[in-house]
Structures are given as C-alpha cells and as structure tokens.
Amino acid sequence: EDEEDQVVYRLEAKKTKKTVLQRLCYAMGISLSAGGIYDDGDSSTADGVKCCGYSPNNMVTNYLHWSFRSSFLVFVLSGALVFFALTLIFALLMWVVGQYEPHCIHVNGQDFGDEVGDGNEFSDAFALSWTTFSTVGYGLVFPSSSATSQRPHECIGLQMLCTLEAFVGILFASMCGAILFGKVGRVRSQAQVIFSDPMVIRYGTGVLIGGDDSMSSNGGGNASGPIWLRTPRTRSSGDIPPPPSTPPPPPPPSMSPRLLSNRRFLPCPVLEFRVVNRLHNSLQGEIIDASMSIIASIDEDQARAAMEGLSKRGRRRRGRIRGVRMQHGQPTIKEARALGPAAQQRVDDSLASLAARVHERARQRHQAFVEDNDGFLVNRRVFVKLDVETPDHPFFKRVWILKHELNENSPLLSAEARRAVKLNQSFWPQELNSYSAVRDAIQFDQILVSLSGTSNADANSVYAQKIYRHSDVNVGWRFVNLLYRDELDGGTVRVDHRKINDVVEQAGGGGEPFMNPEESERNDLATIPI
C-alpha cells in the first residue's frame, strides 16, 4: 500500500493556554509558586547581612540564576532597568550634595544651581550620574577639584560618591558581560535537533511486514523487518522500500510442533521515536560521537517485579552451571565434593560472585529516589535505563531512529505481559495482539531522553533533552518518510523536518483512534503519581 494513498496525521504536543500574567511571568522566569525563586525559607546566618529583612547576597544570587534562565531580550531589558535605577539613586544623592555644596558641581563653568528658577538641577545631577556610572568621560557637567574650586576640601564627599559610582558601574558592566558570555556558551551547548512529539508502537503485522520509512544513510535507521530476524537492505537509503511480497519468515525450528500449531509466532512490539538534525543541510552541522540515554520512570511495584526477574534469571543461570566447570582449572560441584572442602569452597565462591554480579546489575539498572518520606503524597520514583537498538551514533547528520523492543526484559511492560511473552517462547502472544491490549500492557510515567555529543563545527559538547509521557504513545501507527531527493540540486538527499510528527497507520491496520486534547490531558494527570 503506497503512502500517498493513506491518510497522514500530524501529531504535535498540545501547548497549554496561559493567561497574560502567566505568560509575562514565564517569559521573565518568575515562579508563581508560593515559595518564589530559590526561596527555601531558611533564615540562617549563611545568607549574609540582611537589610530590612532582605539579604543582598541572596538577591544578587537569585538575579544571576534568573538571568541564565531568562531570554536575551528579557535580560537586556532587566539590565537596562537596573542601570537606570542605580543611575537615579546616585543622581538623587548628587542632587542632595549639590543643594548643600553648589560649588562642588560645575555646570558649563558655573556652580550647581546658579541659574535660579530654571528647574534643571536634577537633570544636571542625572547627567553627572550617568557619565560617572558609565565611565564615558565628563562633559559640561563635572565635579569640582582644586583647580576649579577655592574650597576643595568641602567637595571630598562628592568625589568619594563619584568614585563609588564609577566602581559600581564597572562591576555592573563586568557582571553583564559575564552573564552574556555564559548565555552565549549555553546556546552553543544546545544541540540543534528536533525530537518527535509522539512515540509510536508497531505490533503484529506492522513489525512483520515492515517498519517505518524513515531511513537515512546517516540517520541511524535500521533495517525493517522483525526484530529477531534481519534481512539485508539492497535499496538506497532515500528510497521507500515496498512491503515484501513474501510471507513472514517461519519461527525458529527449535520450537515444538505443539506450539507451532497452537500459537502464532508474532514479534514483540517496537516502541519508536526519532530525532532530526536541524543543521542537516549546513556545512559541518553533524554531531560527532552522539549518544542517547533513555531513562524510564516506572512504578515501584513494576520495578520490583523486574528486579525479581533478574534475580530469578541469575538463579537459573547458576543452576545451569552446576554441572559444568566454573572456570578453567576449577572442578564442577560434583567433582568438588569428591575432591574435598577446599575445591568445594572455590566453587561456592564463584557462585557467590556470579550472584553478586546479577544483583549489582539489577541495582544499577533500577535506581529509586524518595521525595516523600511518608509516601502519602508522592510515590517512590524508580528510574530504569531502556535498551535501544542504536544508542550511539558516530556521525549524526540527518535522522536518528530509536527503537525499543517490548519483550520479556522490557521494564515498560507490566509483569503480566512479560510473563505472557516468556511463556510464549519470547514471542508476542496472540491474545495481546490488539492496540487496546498493547496499550494496557505498557506502564510507565515518563521517558526521559538525553542526547549528548560533539559539534563538528566548533568541537564543543552539545546536549538536548526530551520528556515523553504516557499519552504521547500511539499504538498501531508508524512514522512517514522524511527523506526526499532534490531534483533541482542533482538528486541530493534532503530532510523535510516539517513531517517529523506525521504518522500513518501501520501495515495491516490496527491503529488505535486518536484522543482529543481533553482526554490526553486527563491521561497525563492520571499517570502522575499523587
């Protein structure tokens, strides 16, 4: 079935509508929560000296943290506001000094305020303030010295005030420069990639007859077909391979005749999402040695079941090696009993080491974090690393497709689903071969994706993150092809990144109906442990 004859759907993340106040606060980086930004409510002396109940040290620290999170425009506007505020404060102090000592400020060769009734005293003080703060040099308004005043000792206070303002101005300029340098570095460290908003799951015939069409020579696309059987690809990377005309390959001959006659040997479903390089058409836009870390946040009970499965596999493995030699030169358990206690102790030590490695592997893959000691408000969050087919890419140029097989070892499946897959000889059971059954079999809260690599343009490390929720998964759908050949440019393979969220129903049908935004939002709230 050609892709042109199918209905193409575009799935994009729904953006929550915010009020004008919420948009303004979000743009400025202001939190609307009760605690405020970085406000831990601690009144210890570590905050430094307090003035009128406020800590200047905390205020400056909070402003620095806020400036790194805000946009460039908002930061420039805030810097201009602080500049004018400090200038006005020093201008007010200079105006007060000029009222008491008018000969200490010279305005166009005259003392401060000599022209009575003109009302320009404060404007002259402001001119003296901003020239001092910005250190651009004095003009017609300048402080008096021994060369221009007969009583220079009376102007020491004004000179100290101008010196302090110049020092504050230098500190302010250097701090703004440091913040801009840090923000530019942060922009350079962001990988110019686009993650697909939806995740798709192909199952049944959608895996047997062929997967997605998003192959690329530099994109990490894999050969289509079942996960457990790879066929060589002879077509070019930009072509769309048609569905194979031959039936799916038979199951391995190791299966018993009873299972062959009673069960359909379907491959396990495949969870997919993809990433597009924004700089795919730019010179040196590649990401070198890119790696993808995919962490799933799952329920504590589900993680406990997975750890028990690892322990059981370790015990089965330990039982299988009881009749063989543990290492070269070491006897089996039966031989050790005949040789004596020393030989048996060496075998027991080897078995204990194997069990320790199994438990260490389970501990590394499942990390639990407690946020609520009582456990009434928030459940324990368990993070598990997902195994994907291509977690590393040496030269990420165009499209990168990440695939995770939902088999008996997948932490995304429920304990019942993993047990059913295991009983079916690691194949997907026929009774679960529907979009509703596949949807019910997957259980997770969030999937955290982190990409890291080295930019080919400037050799700097770049990063990108994406968070997927349970409602972002669409069962029975596949991604459309992103690649095309530009005939106007000599047949160059290019990427149409506008189709990154476009999906079509998988081969053989069976796609689940889409949810409306209200249902999707309710599902998001339902998957969050509260």
XYZ file of C-alpha atoms in Angstrom, residues 37-378:
342
model
C 12.505 31.537 43.064
C 15.149 29.705 45.061
C 13.391 30.618 48.284
C 13.962 27.808 50.744
C 12.617 29.729 53.705
C 15.890 29.403 55.594
C 16.741 32.383 57.770
C 20.178 31.182 58.825
C 23.163 33.457 59.010
C 24.598 31.819 55.892
C 22.523 34.255 53.832
C 24.779 37.083 54.928
C 23.883 40.509 56.252
C 20.216 41.409 55.999
C 18.784 44.851 55.386
C 15.108 45.450 56.166
C 14.531 41.708 56.195
C 16.207 41.130 52.805
C 19.609 39.619 52.100
C 21.517 41.489 49.381
C 23.637 38.421 48.798
C 20.561 36.299 48.097
C 19.065 38.984 45.891
C 22.163 39.123 43.692
C 22.412 35.316 43.604
C 18.760 34.930 42.658
C 19.147 37.539 39.938
C 22.129 35.687 38.489
C 20.248 32.373 38.429
C 17.193 34.054 36.939
C 19.244 35.819 34.243
C 20.617 32.488 32.977
C 17.104 31.059 32.656
C 15.535 34.100 31.011
C 15.731 35.030 27.340
C 18.193 37.500 25.878
C 15.581 40.209 25.374
C 14.240 39.943 28.901
C 17.760 40.013 30.324
C 18.682 43.124 28.322
C 15.503 44.865 29.492
C 16.193 43.933 33.098
C 19.791 45.150 32.759
C 18.571 48.479 31.388
C 16.093 48.764 34.261
C 18.828 48.110 36.844
C 21.109 50.596 35.059
C 18.509 53.367 35.219
C 17.619 52.545 38.815
C 21.235 52.752 40.014
C 21.798 55.904 37.986
C 18.740 57.559 39.516
C 19.800 56.599 43.030
C 23.252 58.169 42.604
C 21.710 61.180 40.818
C 19.456 61.786 43.833
C 22.461 61.646 46.185
C 24.418 64.079 43.965
C 21.440 66.439 43.839
C 21.339 66.493 47.648
C 25.079 67.234 47.806
C 24.649 69.972 45.217
C 21.976 71.658 47.278
C 24.344 71.988 50.256
C 27.623 72.495 48.360
C 26.761 74.014 44.947
C 30.387 74.928 44.210
C 31.310 71.212 44.168
C 29.462 70.632 40.867
C 30.287 72.723 37.837
C 27.746 73.096 35.032
C 29.129 74.832 31.928
C 31.594 76.850 34.015
C 29.034 77.813 36.694
C 28.226 76.427 40.073
C 25.401 73.962 40.533
C 22.038 75.793 40.632
C 23.357 79.285 39.893
C 20.597 79.911 37.400
C 17.705 80.335 39.806
C 14.314 79.088 38.746
C 15.361 77.104 35.714
C 14.489 73.781 37.432
C 17.334 71.899 35.771
C 19.238 70.970 38.911
C 18.126 67.351 38.932
C 18.748 66.922 35.198
C 22.284 68.215 35.727
C 22.736 65.785 38.613
C 21.430 62.931 36.451
C 23.859 63.893 33.658
C 26.726 63.787 36.143
C 25.476 60.430 37.469
C 25.196 58.534 34.178
C 28.538 59.854 32.874
C 30.178 58.701 36.102
C 28.397 55.338 36.153
C 29.193 54.532 32.524
C 32.754 55.970 32.744
C 32.373 57.576 29.305
C 34.055 60.774 30.465
C 32.818 64.097 31.764
C 31.458 66.849 29.541
C 29.925 70.159 30.588
C 28.918 68.755 33.990
C 31.762 67.552 36.211
C 32.749 67.513 39.896
C 34.962 70.268 41.247
C 38.648 69.900 42.034
C 41.382 72.101 43.425
C 41.744 73.764 40.024
C 38.093 74.849 39.831
C 37.117 75.389 43.463
C 38.573 77.542 46.228
C 37.370 75.112 48.899
C 38.214 71.649 47.507
C 38.216 70.072 50.975
C 34.461 70.621 51.119
C 33.983 68.503 47.971
C 35.654 65.326 49.250
C 32.248 63.724 49.908
C 31.126 64.280 46.309
C 34.393 62.927 44.952
C 34.063 59.775 47.064
C 30.475 59.402 45.866
C 31.602 59.675 42.236
C 34.391 57.154 42.881
C 31.910 54.691 44.412
C 29.518 55.101 41.500
C 32.288 54.507 38.969
C 33.287 51.343 40.844
C 29.689 50.092 40.889
C 29.396 50.883 37.189
C 32.490 48.832 36.372
C 31.179 45.899 38.429
C 27.790 46.126 36.731
C 29.321 46.174 33.245
C 31.590 43.210 34.017
C 28.710 41.218 35.522
C 26.534 41.846 32.468
C 29.397 40.770 30.228
C 29.919 37.581 32.229
C 26.211 36.744 32.065
C 26.094 37.339 28.317
C 29.179 35.176 27.849
C 27.571 32.392 29.887
C 24.298 32.648 27.969
C 26.129 32.503 24.647
C 28.016 29.434 25.871
C 24.759 27.848 26.926
C 23.269 28.460 23.481
C 26.343 26.916 21.866
C 25.987 23.827 24.074
C 22.401 23.176 22.942
C 22.227 20.563 20.210
C 20.311 21.781 17.172
C 17.991 18.793 16.979
C 14.233 18.227 16.867
C 12.581 15.391 18.774
C 9.341 13.962 17.507
C 6.405 14.861 19.740
C 4.732 11.429 19.528
C 6.101 7.970 20.142
C 4.681 5.142 18.054
C 4.350 1.430 18.728
C 4.180 -1.046 15.870
C 2.885 -4.512 16.651
C 1.854 -7.673 14.838
C 1.862 -7.262 11.079
C 3.205 -3.743 11.498
C 6.520 -5.286 12.580
C 6.413 -8.295 10.269
C 5.630 -6.516 7.001
C 7.943 -3.590 7.543
C 8.503 -0.709 9.857
C 8.929 2.930 9.231
C 10.061 4.593 6.074
C 12.419 6.995 7.802
C 15.733 5.537 6.707
C 18.777 7.659 6.093
C 22.330 6.915 5.248
C 23.465 8.999 8.195
C 20.425 8.835 10.355
C 20.629 5.660 12.344
C 17.748 3.974 10.571
C 17.749 0.228 10.823
C 16.659 -2.487 8.514
C 12.984 -3.113 8.514
C 11.516 -6.450 9.390
C 11.135 -8.354 12.651
C 13.415 -7.504 15.486
C 14.534 -11.108 15.774
C 15.285 -11.541 12.060
C 17.225 -9.025 9.964
C 17.225 -9.058 6.190
C 19.885 -7.239 4.148
C 18.804 -3.968 2.559
C 19.719 -3.541 -1.075
C 17.854 -0.331 -1.805
C 19.342 3.110 -1.447
C 18.785 4.986 1.773
C 16.424 7.537 0.248
C 14.045 5.056 -1.374
C 10.893 3.856 0.264
C 11.007 0.047 0.350
C 7.717 -1.561 -0.632
C 6.134 -4.178 1.614
C 7.682 -7.583 0.969
C 5.652 -9.848 -1.235
C 6.810 -12.996 0.559
C 5.117 -14.145 3.754
C 6.840 -13.592 7.110
C 9.682 -15.998 7.808
C 8.792 -19.069 9.843
C 9.687 -19.246 13.514
C 12.919 -20.885 14.562
C 12.918 -24.663 14.171
C 13.698 -25.114 17.860
C 10.003 -24.589 18.730
C 7.968 -27.671 19.472
C 5.300 -28.830 16.951
C 2.597 -28.250 19.549
C 3.488 -24.577 19.868
C 3.764 -24.238 16.108
C 0.210 -25.455 15.667
C -1.414 -23.635 18.597
C 0.273 -20.187 18.556
C 1.154 -17.512 16.024
C 4.743 -16.502 16.406
C 4.469 -12.727 16.273
C 7.447 -10.496 17.026
C 7.269 -8.281 20.044
C 6.027 -4.711 19.523
C 8.545 -1.966 18.879
C 8.450 1.458 20.537
C 9.931 4.185 18.329
C 10.683 7.880 18.256
C 13.038 9.857 16.059
C 15.349 12.843 16.128
C 16.182 15.195 13.252
C 19.316 17.278 12.963
C 18.334 20.886 12.258
C 21.678 21.515 10.551
C 21.339 18.615 8.128
C 21.834 20.941 5.154
C 24.587 23.043 6.755
C 28.311 22.610 6.365
C 29.827 20.880 9.423
C 26.400 20.583 11.018
C 26.969 16.991 12.096
C 27.165 15.771 15.686
C 30.168 13.536 16.271
C 30.065 10.572 18.686
C 26.450 11.208 19.619
C 24.958 9.050 22.343
C 21.403 8.701 23.577
C 20.498 7.937 27.182
C 16.887 6.838 27.657
C 15.561 6.532 31.204
C 12.035 5.409 32.091
C 10.252 6.451 35.263
C 8.124 3.493 36.283
C 6.053 2.332 39.217
C 7.819 0.919 42.243
C 5.906 -2.389 42.148
C 6.709 -2.813 38.465
C 10.401 -2.185 39.131
C 10.376 -4.678 41.990
C 8.953 -7.318 39.674
C 11.669 -6.606 37.121
C 14.400 -6.941 39.756
C 12.903 -10.220 40.905
C 13.022 -11.400 37.298
C 16.723 -10.572 37.109
C 17.356 -12.447 40.331
C 15.432 -15.479 39.050
C 17.412 -15.464 35.816
C 20.593 -15.339 37.871
C 19.458 -18.330 39.934
C 18.543 -20.241 36.777
C 21.898 -19.434 35.304
C 23.588 -20.562 38.481
C 21.625 -23.797 38.342
C 22.633 -24.397 34.731
C 26.314 -24.154 35.521
C 26.219 -26.559 38.389
C 27.138 -29.390 36.038
C 29.906 -27.581 34.201
C 33.203 -26.144 35.202
C 33.053 -22.634 36.663
C 36.439 -21.627 35.234
C 39.315 -23.335 33.511
C 41.077 -25.476 36.012
C 38.191 -25.491 38.526
C 36.111 -28.635 39.137
C 32.353 -28.910 38.941
C 30.261 -29.138 42.092
C 30.081 -32.934 41.899
C 33.827 -33.178 41.416
C 34.429 -30.663 44.197
C 32.510 -32.765 46.673
C 34.732 -35.698 45.824
C 37.937 -33.696 45.944
C 37.302 -32.185 49.335
C 36.228 -28.977 51.164
C 38.859 -26.745 49.520
C 37.655 -27.416 45.983
C 34.025 -27.056 47.025
C 34.820 -23.685 48.646
C 36.295 -22.377 45.375
C 33.127 -23.333 43.522
C 30.946 -21.719 46.181
C 32.963 -18.517 45.908
C 32.443 -18.481 42.138
C 28.697 -18.947 42.584
C 28.563 -16.132 45.142
C 30.481 -13.856 42.776
C 28.001 -14.605 39.992
C 25.037 -13.836 42.255
C 26.685 -10.562 43.333
C 27.132 -9.527 39.705
C 23.475 -10.239 38.980
C 22.308 -8.150 41.943
C 24.738 -5.360 41.062
C 23.342 -5.278 37.537
C 19.809 -5.036 38.913
C 20.833 -2.265 41.282
C 22.486 -0.230 38.538
C 19.510 -0.531 36.196
C 16.909 0.300 38.855
C 17.500 3.392 40.976
C 14.784 4.514 43.372
C 14.501 8.063 44.715
C 12.329 9.028 47.668
C 10.767 12.506 47.678
C 8.120 11.928 50.341
C 9.290 10.085 53.453
C 5.759 9.163 54.470
C 4.748 8.094 50.956
C 1.297 9.677 51.178
C 1.711 12.436 48.582
C 4.266 11.135 46.079
